[in-house]
Short mmCIF file of C-alpha atoms and ligand atoms in Angstrom, two decimals:
data_model
loop_
_atom_site.label_atom_id
_atom_site.label_comp_id
_atom_site.label_asym_id
_atom_site.label_seq_id
_atom_site.Cartn_x
_atom_site.Cartn_y
_atom_site.Cartn_z
CA UNK A 864 -58.45 87.54 60.32
CA UNK A 865 -62.01 86.21 60.46
CA UNK A 866 -62.61 82.77 61.91
CA UNK A 867 -65.61 80.62 62.70
CA UNK A 868 -65.70 78.75 66.00
CA UNK A 869 -68.07 76.36 67.75
CA UNK A 870 -69.31 77.41 71.17
CA UNK A 871 -71.15 75.52 73.86
CA UNK A 872 -74.63 77.11 73.80
CA UNK A 873 -76.22 74.90 76.48
CA UNK A 874 -75.11 72.10 78.78
CA UNK A 875 -76.46 68.86 77.23
CA UNK A 876 -79.10 66.99 79.21
CA UNK A 877 -78.58 63.36 78.29
CA UNK A 878 -77.41 62.88 74.68
CA UNK A 879 -76.12 66.17 73.16
CA UNK A 880 -78.28 67.78 70.44
CA UNK A 881 -77.77 70.44 67.75
CA UNK A 882 -79.15 73.24 69.97
CA UNK A 883 -76.37 72.67 72.53
CA UNK A 884 -73.86 74.13 70.06
CA UNK A 885 -73.58 77.37 68.06
CA UNK A 886 -71.30 78.52 65.24
CA UNK A 887 -70.01 82.08 65.62
CA UNK A 888 -67.75 84.25 63.51
CA UNK A 889 -65.04 86.18 65.34
CA UNK A 890 -62.08 88.40 64.43
CA UNK A 891 -58.72 86.90 65.44
CA UNK A 892 -55.96 89.45 66.17
CA UNK A 893 -52.44 89.24 64.77
CA UNK A 894 -50.05 87.24 66.96
CA UNK A 895 -48.17 89.05 69.75
CA UNK A 896 -44.55 88.27 70.70
CA UNK A 897 -44.15 84.53 71.34
CA UNK A 898 -47.45 83.73 69.63
CA UNK A 899 -48.33 81.92 66.42
CA UNK A 900 -51.39 82.12 64.17
CA UNK A 901 -52.52 78.67 63.03
CA UNK A 902 -55.11 77.77 60.40
CA UNK A 903 -56.64 74.55 61.70
CA UNK A 904 -57.18 71.74 59.19
CA UNK A 905 -58.06 68.52 61.00
CA UNK A 906 -59.63 68.25 64.44
CA UNK A 907 -60.42 65.48 66.84
CA UNK A 908 -63.68 64.81 68.64
CA UNK A 909 -63.23 62.65 71.73
CA UNK A 910 -65.54 61.02 74.29
CA UNK A 911 -63.93 62.93 77.22
CA UNK A 912 -65.40 66.14 75.79
CA UNK A 913 -68.87 64.95 76.87
CA UNK A 914 -67.78 65.03 80.52
CA UNK A 915 -66.36 68.55 80.12
CA UNK A 916 -69.77 69.77 78.93
CA UNK A 917 -71.21 69.08 82.42
CA UNK A 918 -70.70 71.63 85.15
CA UNK A 919 -68.95 69.25 87.54
CA UNK A 920 -65.53 69.05 89.14
CA UNK A 921 -63.27 66.56 87.41
CA UNK A 922 -59.64 66.11 86.40
CA UNK A 923 -60.01 69.00 83.93
CA UNK A 924 -62.24 72.09 84.31
CA UNK A 925 -65.62 72.11 82.52
CA UNK A 926 -66.13 73.90 79.19
CA UNK A 927 -67.75 77.28 79.78
CA UNK A 928 -71.11 78.27 78.30
CA UNK A 929 -70.77 80.78 75.47
CA UNK A 930 -67.05 79.99 75.09
CA UNK A 931 -65.48 78.08 72.18
CA UNK A 932 -64.85 74.39 72.80
CA UNK A 933 -61.30 73.12 72.48
CA UNK A 934 -59.42 69.88 71.86
CA UNK A 935 -56.74 68.27 69.72
CA UNK A 936 -56.21 69.75 66.25
CA UNK A 937 -53.65 69.74 63.43
CA UNK A 938 -53.08 73.00 61.58
CA UNK A 939 -50.68 75.06 59.54
CA UNK A 940 -48.83 78.17 60.69
CA UNK A 941 -49.94 81.28 58.79
CA UNK A 942 -47.98 83.86 60.84
CA UNK A 943 -45.42 83.48 63.61
CA UNK A 944 -43.79 85.67 66.23
CA UNK A 945 -42.12 82.69 67.87
CA UNK A 946 -38.64 81.91 66.50
CA UNK A 947 -39.39 78.17 66.77
CA UNK A 948 -42.13 78.28 64.11
CA UNK A 949 -42.27 79.49 60.52
CA UNK A 950 -45.12 80.04 58.09
CA UNK A 951 -46.11 76.70 56.52
CA UNK A 952 -45.10 74.54 59.52
CA UNK A 953 -47.58 71.82 60.50
CA UNK A 954 -48.40 71.85 64.20
CA UNK A 955 -50.50 70.06 66.81
CA UNK A 956 -52.36 72.18 69.37
CA UNK A 957 -55.28 71.87 71.78
CA UNK A 958 -57.22 74.79 70.28
CA UNK A 959 -59.58 72.90 68.00
CA UNK A 960 -63.26 73.68 67.26
CA UNK A 961 -62.20 76.87 65.39
CA UNK A 962 -60.79 77.73 61.98
CA UNK A 963 -57.98 79.97 63.18
CA UNK A 964 -56.18 79.79 66.52
CA UNK A 965 -53.87 82.40 68.05
CA UNK A 966 -51.70 80.42 70.40
CA UNK A 967 -48.45 80.65 72.37
CA UNK A 968 -45.67 78.75 70.60
CA UNK A 969 -45.00 76.84 73.83
CA UNK A 970 -48.39 75.12 73.44
CA UNK A 971 -47.58 73.78 69.96
CA UNK A 972 -45.83 70.62 68.81
CA UNK A 973 -44.28 70.67 65.36
CA UNK A 974 -45.27 67.77 63.08
CA UNK A 975 -43.26 66.28 60.22
CA UNK A 976 -45.67 65.50 57.35
CA UNK A 977 -43.07 63.21 55.75
CA UNK A 978 -42.71 61.04 58.86
CA UNK A 979 -46.34 59.92 59.13
CA UNK A 980 -49.76 61.04 57.84
CA UNK A 981 -50.72 64.16 59.81
CA UNK A 982 -54.00 62.61 60.97
CA UNK A 983 -52.09 59.99 62.97
CA UNK A 984 -51.03 62.71 65.44
CA UNK A 985 -54.66 62.68 66.63
CA UNK A 986 -55.07 58.91 66.59
CA UNK A 987 -52.74 55.95 66.48
CA UNK A 988 -49.60 58.08 67.10
CA UNK A 989 -51.40 60.55 69.36
CA UNK A 990 -53.43 60.62 72.57
CA UNK A 991 -55.67 57.60 71.79
CA UNK A 992 -52.64 55.47 70.82
CA UNK A 993 -50.78 56.42 74.01
CA UNK A 994 -53.92 55.61 76.02
CA UNK A 995 -54.08 52.11 74.54
CA UNK A 996 -50.32 51.61 75.07
CA UNK A 997 -50.04 52.63 78.73
CA UNK A 998 -53.40 51.18 79.67
CA UNK A 999 -52.79 47.77 78.23
CA UNK A 1000 -49.06 47.39 78.95
CA UNK A 1001 -48.66 49.19 82.29
CA UNK A 1002 -51.97 48.38 83.96
CA UNK A 1003 -53.09 45.28 82.06
CA UNK A 1004 -49.62 43.68 82.21
CA UNK A 1005 -50.52 41.10 79.55
CA UNK A 1006 -48.55 37.86 79.45
CA UNK A 1007 -48.24 35.51 76.50
CA UNK A 1008 -51.23 33.17 76.40
CA UNK A 1009 -53.47 35.49 78.45
CA UNK A 1010 -57.03 36.09 77.33
CA UNK A 1011 -57.63 39.82 76.87
CA UNK A 1012 -61.13 41.26 76.44
CA UNK A 1013 -61.45 44.74 74.91
CA UNK A 1014 -64.79 46.57 74.83
CA UNK A 1015 -65.35 49.43 72.38
CA UNK A 1016 -62.86 47.43 70.33
CA UNK A 1017 -63.49 49.06 66.93
CA UNK A 1018 -62.84 52.58 68.25
CA UNK A 1019 -59.65 54.65 68.29
CA UNK A 1020 -58.33 53.33 71.62
CA UNK A 1021 -59.87 49.85 71.59
CA UNK A 1022 -58.64 48.85 68.13
CA UNK A 1023 -55.07 49.71 69.12
CA UNK A 1024 -55.27 48.06 72.56
CA UNK A 1025 -56.50 44.82 70.97
CA UNK A 1026 -53.73 44.79 68.39
CA UNK A 1027 -51.03 45.42 71.01
CA UNK A 1028 -52.44 42.49 72.98
CA UNK A 1029 -52.13 40.29 69.85
CA UNK A 1030 -48.50 41.45 69.45
CA UNK A 1031 -47.86 40.31 73.03
CA UNK A 1032 -49.07 36.79 72.20
CA UNK A 1033 -52.50 37.03 73.82
CA UNK A 1034 -55.85 35.60 72.79
CA UNK A 1035 -58.04 38.64 72.16
CA UNK A 1036 -61.82 39.06 72.39
CA UNK A 1037 -63.40 42.30 71.17
CA UNK A 1038 -66.91 43.76 71.35
CA UNK A 1039 -68.36 46.40 69.04
CA UNK A 1040 -71.75 47.73 68.00
CA UNK A 1041 -72.23 46.72 64.33
CA UNK A 1042 -71.55 43.70 62.07
CA UNK A 1043 -69.22 45.88 59.95
CA UNK A 1044 -67.11 46.67 63.02
CA UNK A 1045 -67.04 43.01 64.01
CA UNK A 1046 -65.80 42.09 60.50
CA UNK A 1047 -63.00 44.66 60.82
CA UNK A 1048 -61.92 43.22 64.19
CA UNK A 1049 -61.71 39.78 62.58
CA UNK A 1050 -59.59 41.29 59.80
CA UNK A 1051 -57.27 42.75 62.46
CA UNK A 1052 -56.72 39.29 63.89
CA UNK A 1053 -58.97 39.38 66.97
CA UNK A 1054 -59.63 35.75 67.93
CA UNK A 1055 -63.25 36.41 68.88
CA UNK A 1056 -65.35 39.44 67.99
CA UNK A 1057 -69.01 39.97 68.82
CA UNK A 1058 -71.73 42.55 68.24
CA UNK A 1059 -72.99 43.44 71.70
CA UNK A 1060 -76.26 44.71 70.23
CA UNK A 1061 -76.96 41.18 68.96
CA UNK A 1062 -75.37 39.13 71.74
CA UNK A 1063 -75.24 40.61 75.26
CA UNK A 1064 -71.68 40.58 76.69
CA UNK A 1065 -72.63 38.15 79.46
CA UNK A 1066 -73.78 35.62 76.88
CA UNK A 1067 -70.82 36.23 74.54
CA UNK A 1068 -68.33 35.69 77.38
CA UNK A 1069 -69.93 32.48 78.65
CA UNK A 1070 -67.17 29.86 78.95
CA UNK A 1071 -64.39 32.47 78.62
CA UNK A 1072 -61.67 33.04 81.22
CA UNK A 1073 -60.49 36.63 81.05
CA UNK A 1074 -57.05 37.64 82.41
CA UNK A 1075 -57.10 41.29 81.26
CA UNK A 1076 -60.17 43.43 80.64
CA UNK A 1077 -59.57 46.72 78.80
CA UNK A 1078 -62.75 48.63 79.67
CA UNK A 1079 -63.91 51.44 77.39
CA UNK A 1080 -67.61 50.97 78.10
CA UNK A 1081 -68.49 50.13 81.74
CA UNK A 1082 -72.07 49.02 82.51
CA UNK A 1083 -73.10 45.59 81.26
CA UNK A 1084 -69.67 45.00 79.72
CA UNK A 1085 -67.94 45.53 83.07
CA UNK A 1086 -70.37 43.25 84.86
CA UNK A 1087 -69.88 40.54 82.23
CA UNK A 1088 -66.08 40.86 82.45
CA UNK A 1089 -66.15 40.50 86.25
CA UNK A 1090 -68.25 37.37 85.78
CA UNK A 1091 -65.81 35.90 83.24
CA UNK A 1092 -62.60 36.96 85.00
CA UNK A 1093 -59.92 34.58 86.12
CA UNK A 1094 -58.45 34.96 89.60
CA UNK A 1095 -56.01 37.90 89.79
CA UNK A 1096 -57.26 39.38 86.48
CA UNK A 1097 -56.35 43.01 85.77
CA UNK A 1098 -59.08 45.48 84.79
CA UNK A 1099 -57.85 48.52 82.86
CA UNK A 1100 -60.52 51.14 83.60
CA UNK A 1101 -59.98 53.42 80.62
CA UNK A 1102 -63.50 54.73 79.99
CA UNK A 1103 -67.18 54.10 80.64
CA UNK A 1104 -68.83 55.53 77.56
CA UNK A 1105 -72.12 53.72 78.18
CA UNK A 1106 -72.60 56.07 81.17
CA UNK A 1107 -71.50 59.44 79.75
CA UNK A 1108 -75.00 60.64 78.82
CA UNK A 1109 -76.59 59.47 82.09
CA UNK A 1110 -78.66 62.14 83.80
CA UNK A 1111 -78.49 60.41 87.18
CA UNK A 1112 -76.13 57.78 88.60
CA UNK A 1113 -76.99 54.23 87.62
CA UNK A 1114 -76.31 51.19 89.81
CA UNK A 1115 -72.90 49.56 89.36
CA UNK A 1116 -72.17 45.93 88.49
CA UNK A 1117 -74.34 43.57 90.54
CA UNK A 1118 -71.51 41.08 90.97
CA UNK A 1119 -69.01 43.36 92.77
CA UNK A 1120 -68.38 40.81 95.55
CA UNK A 1121 -66.51 38.76 92.91
CA UNK A 1122 -63.86 41.50 92.83
CA UNK A 1123 -62.90 40.25 96.29
CA UNK A 1124 -63.31 36.53 95.83
CA UNK A 1125 -61.46 36.55 92.49
CA UNK A 1126 -58.76 38.97 93.83
CA UNK A 1127 -59.27 41.32 90.87
CA UNK A 1128 -57.29 44.51 90.33
CA UNK A 1129 -59.39 47.35 88.90
CA UNK A 1130 -57.37 50.47 88.11
CA UNK A 1131 -58.53 53.67 86.48
CA UNK A 1132 -56.07 55.97 84.74
CA UNK A 1133 -55.92 59.24 82.80
CA UNK A 1134 -53.46 59.36 79.95
CA UNK A 1135 -52.20 62.88 80.72
CA UNK A 1136 -50.55 61.49 83.87
CA UNK A 1137 -48.46 59.15 81.74
CA UNK A 1138 -46.60 61.55 79.43
CA UNK A 1139 -43.38 59.97 80.72
CA UNK A 1140 -44.24 56.96 78.52
CA UNK A 1141 -44.50 59.05 75.33
CA UNK A 1142 -40.91 58.34 74.09
CA UNK A 1143 -41.33 54.55 74.45
CA UNK A 1144 -44.76 54.78 72.87
CA UNK A 1145 -43.54 56.77 69.82
CA UNK A 1146 -40.64 54.40 69.29
CA UNK A 1147 -42.75 51.24 69.46
CA UNK A 1148 -45.91 52.46 67.77
CA UNK A 1149 -44.09 54.12 64.87
CA UNK A 1150 -42.31 50.85 64.19
CA UNK A 1151 -45.47 48.72 64.57
CA UNK A 1152 -47.39 50.96 62.17
CA UNK A 1153 -44.52 51.02 59.67
CA UNK A 1154 -44.26 47.22 59.74
CA UNK A 1155 -48.04 46.83 59.38
CA UNK A 1156 -48.28 45.12 62.79
CA UNK A 1157 -50.71 47.77 64.00
CA UNK A 1158 -53.33 48.98 61.52
CA UNK A 1159 -55.69 51.88 61.95
CA UNK A 1160 -58.80 53.36 60.41
CA UNK A 1161 -60.26 56.85 60.45
CA UNK A 1162 -63.78 58.16 59.92
CA UNK A 1163 -64.08 61.68 58.51
CA UNK A 1164 -66.80 64.31 58.75
CA UNK A 1165 -66.39 67.42 56.59
CA UNK A 1166 -66.84 71.03 57.69
CA UNK A 1167 -66.31 72.81 61.01
CA UNK A 1168 -70.07 73.45 61.21
CA UNK A 1169 -70.55 69.66 61.26
CA UNK A 1170 -68.16 69.10 64.18
CA UNK A 1171 -71.06 68.86 66.69
CA UNK A 1172 -72.64 66.20 64.44
CA UNK A 1173 -69.32 64.34 64.37
CA UNK A 1174 -69.17 64.49 68.17
CA UNK A 1175 -72.75 63.27 68.55
CA UNK A 1176 -72.03 60.56 65.97
CA UNK A 1177 -68.97 59.44 67.96
CA UNK A 1178 -71.11 58.91 71.06
CA UNK A 1179 -73.68 57.03 68.97
CA UNK A 1180 -71.08 54.75 67.33
CA UNK A 1181 -70.93 56.22 63.79
CA UNK A 1182 -67.13 55.88 63.68
CA UNK A 1183 -64.84 53.01 62.82
CA UNK A 1184 -61.43 53.82 64.30
CA UNK A 1185 -60.67 57.48 64.98
CA UNK A 1186 -63.39 60.11 64.41
CA UNK A 1187 -61.96 63.25 62.78
CA UNK A 1188 -63.31 66.49 61.29
CA UNK A 1189 -61.82 68.10 58.18
CA UNK A 1190 -62.32 71.78 58.88
CA UNK A 1191 -62.48 73.07 55.22
CA UNK A 1192 -61.59 76.65 56.12
CA UNK A 1193 -63.58 79.62 55.01
CA UNK A 1194 -61.18 81.88 56.97
P1 NDP B 2554 -64.11 55.51 70.19
O1 NDP B 2554 -63.38 55.73 68.91
O2 NDP B 2554 -64.10 54.15 70.81
O3 NDP B 2554 -65.60 56.00 69.97
C1 NDP B 2554 -66.58 55.79 70.91
C2 NDP B 2554 -67.29 54.44 70.66
O4 NDP B 2554 -67.97 54.06 71.84
C3 NDP B 2554 -68.37 54.51 69.61
O5 NDP B 2554 -67.86 54.34 68.31
C4 NDP B 2554 -69.31 53.36 70.02
O6 NDP B 2554 -68.98 52.20 69.27
C5 NDP B 2554 -68.96 53.12 71.50
N1 NDP B 2554 -70.14 53.28 72.35
C6 NDP B 2554 -70.93 54.35 72.50
N2 NDP B 2554 -71.93 54.11 73.36
C7 NDP B 2554 -71.76 52.82 73.77
C8 NDP B 2554 -72.48 51.97 74.67
N3 NDP B 2554 -73.57 52.38 75.33
N4 NDP B 2554 -72.02 50.70 74.85
C9 NDP B 2554 -70.94 50.26 74.18
N5 NDP B 2554 -70.21 51.03 73.32
C10 NDP B 2554 -70.62 52.29 73.14
O7 NDP B 2554 -63.58 56.53 71.28
P2 NDP B 2554 -62.11 56.56 71.89
O8 NDP B 2554 -61.36 55.41 71.38
O9 NDP B 2554 -61.58 57.91 71.75
O10 NDP B 2554 -62.42 56.33 73.45
C11 NDP B 2554 -62.76 55.02 73.92
C12 NDP B 2554 -62.89 55.06 75.44
O11 NDP B 2554 -61.64 55.42 76.01
C13 NDP B 2554 -63.91 56.08 75.93
O12 NDP B 2554 -64.58 55.52 77.04
C14 NDP B 2554 -63.04 57.23 76.37
O13 NDP B 2554 -63.65 58.02 77.36
C15 NDP B 2554 -61.83 56.50 76.89
N6 NDP B 2554 -60.59 57.27 76.90
C16 NDP B 2554 -59.92 57.33 78.10
C17 NDP B 2554 -58.73 58.00 78.20
C18 NDP B 2554 -58.03 58.02 79.51
O14 NDP B 2554 -57.05 58.75 79.66
N7 NDP B 2554 -58.48 57.22 80.48
C19 NDP B 2554 -58.16 58.72 77.05
C20 NDP B 2554 -58.91 58.54 75.80
C21 NDP B 2554 -60.10 57.84 75.76
P3 NDP B 2554 -69.97 50.93 69.14
O15 NDP B 2554 -70.59 51.01 67.77
O16 NDP B 2554 -69.08 49.78 69.32
O17 NDP B 2554 -71.01 51.07 70.20
#
């Protein structure tokens, strides 16, 4: 079966550009024993993919030049030689960025389209939702009445982290990059929301006393949060997207000595280490979404060939909530 896929043509220098990607057509063989052929329908683009485009050692190996990219994707089984899967089943795999994937059944998770919209497996009920859940609850340890500051608050992870903090009885401050995003945060019940492009974080946080900082951004946001932190505040170091396109290391926060004097806890984490929390997460998040206590938004880009644009748009802030690509198969 023919399939188009997106390959990494060049390692991006700074912000990725069209020429760093190429679309190629390939022939996908029939599945062997234990394998399944999946027609991908909906794929995720995620900030971590930017790090994998660099040739550096990290917690996952880099993407290889000339090879197809990969990442979270929802698709439908078109042929199966694994007894656990039948034609027509909806599945989640990590072989996105292509129309058709030939994959071992053991790497697939079956999805029930009647239980929740399929897209949620890539967002609020998927990896970004779990990230918000374990980051905020296990590292942030929010207590009722705490002030929680979330940066990147209108994104997939941030919007969920902020809403969980509200559910736990906290006062929540969120930052985002456009007035439209700020308006959405207010709709979600954030107590304070500001546009960091209009008001620098240090100014916006003046007079605030932060107990938990959920950091998606790093840079000036991190420095401002250290400045506004209460003693013994917890810093959930989830991501530092303001640094991902840097071509050389930039200086860290200038006020690091306050980490000592304020007795701050800064802890990084990677969600794949916390799969043990998935059952609790599914139980709680499914219920919160069903009861309307956690709301989510998705931003769609159409066409596999536009997946690089979706990815570049994600880094530039084009998305509200989860950024997704509808593949619109030609295969
Ligand atoms: P988002 O949906 O939040 O999309 C990225 C957003 O980042 C953009 O919409 C943009 O929004 C914002 N952004 C981009 N550049 C800057 C900048 N210079 N300063 C401030 N904001 C910026 O992505 P995710 O929710 O998927 O990821 C959020 C963070 O969580 C990322 O840092 C990611 O790496 C991290 N993450 C970490 C995981 C872990 O295991 N530790 C797992 C998953 C995600 P805006 O318009 O507001 O600028």
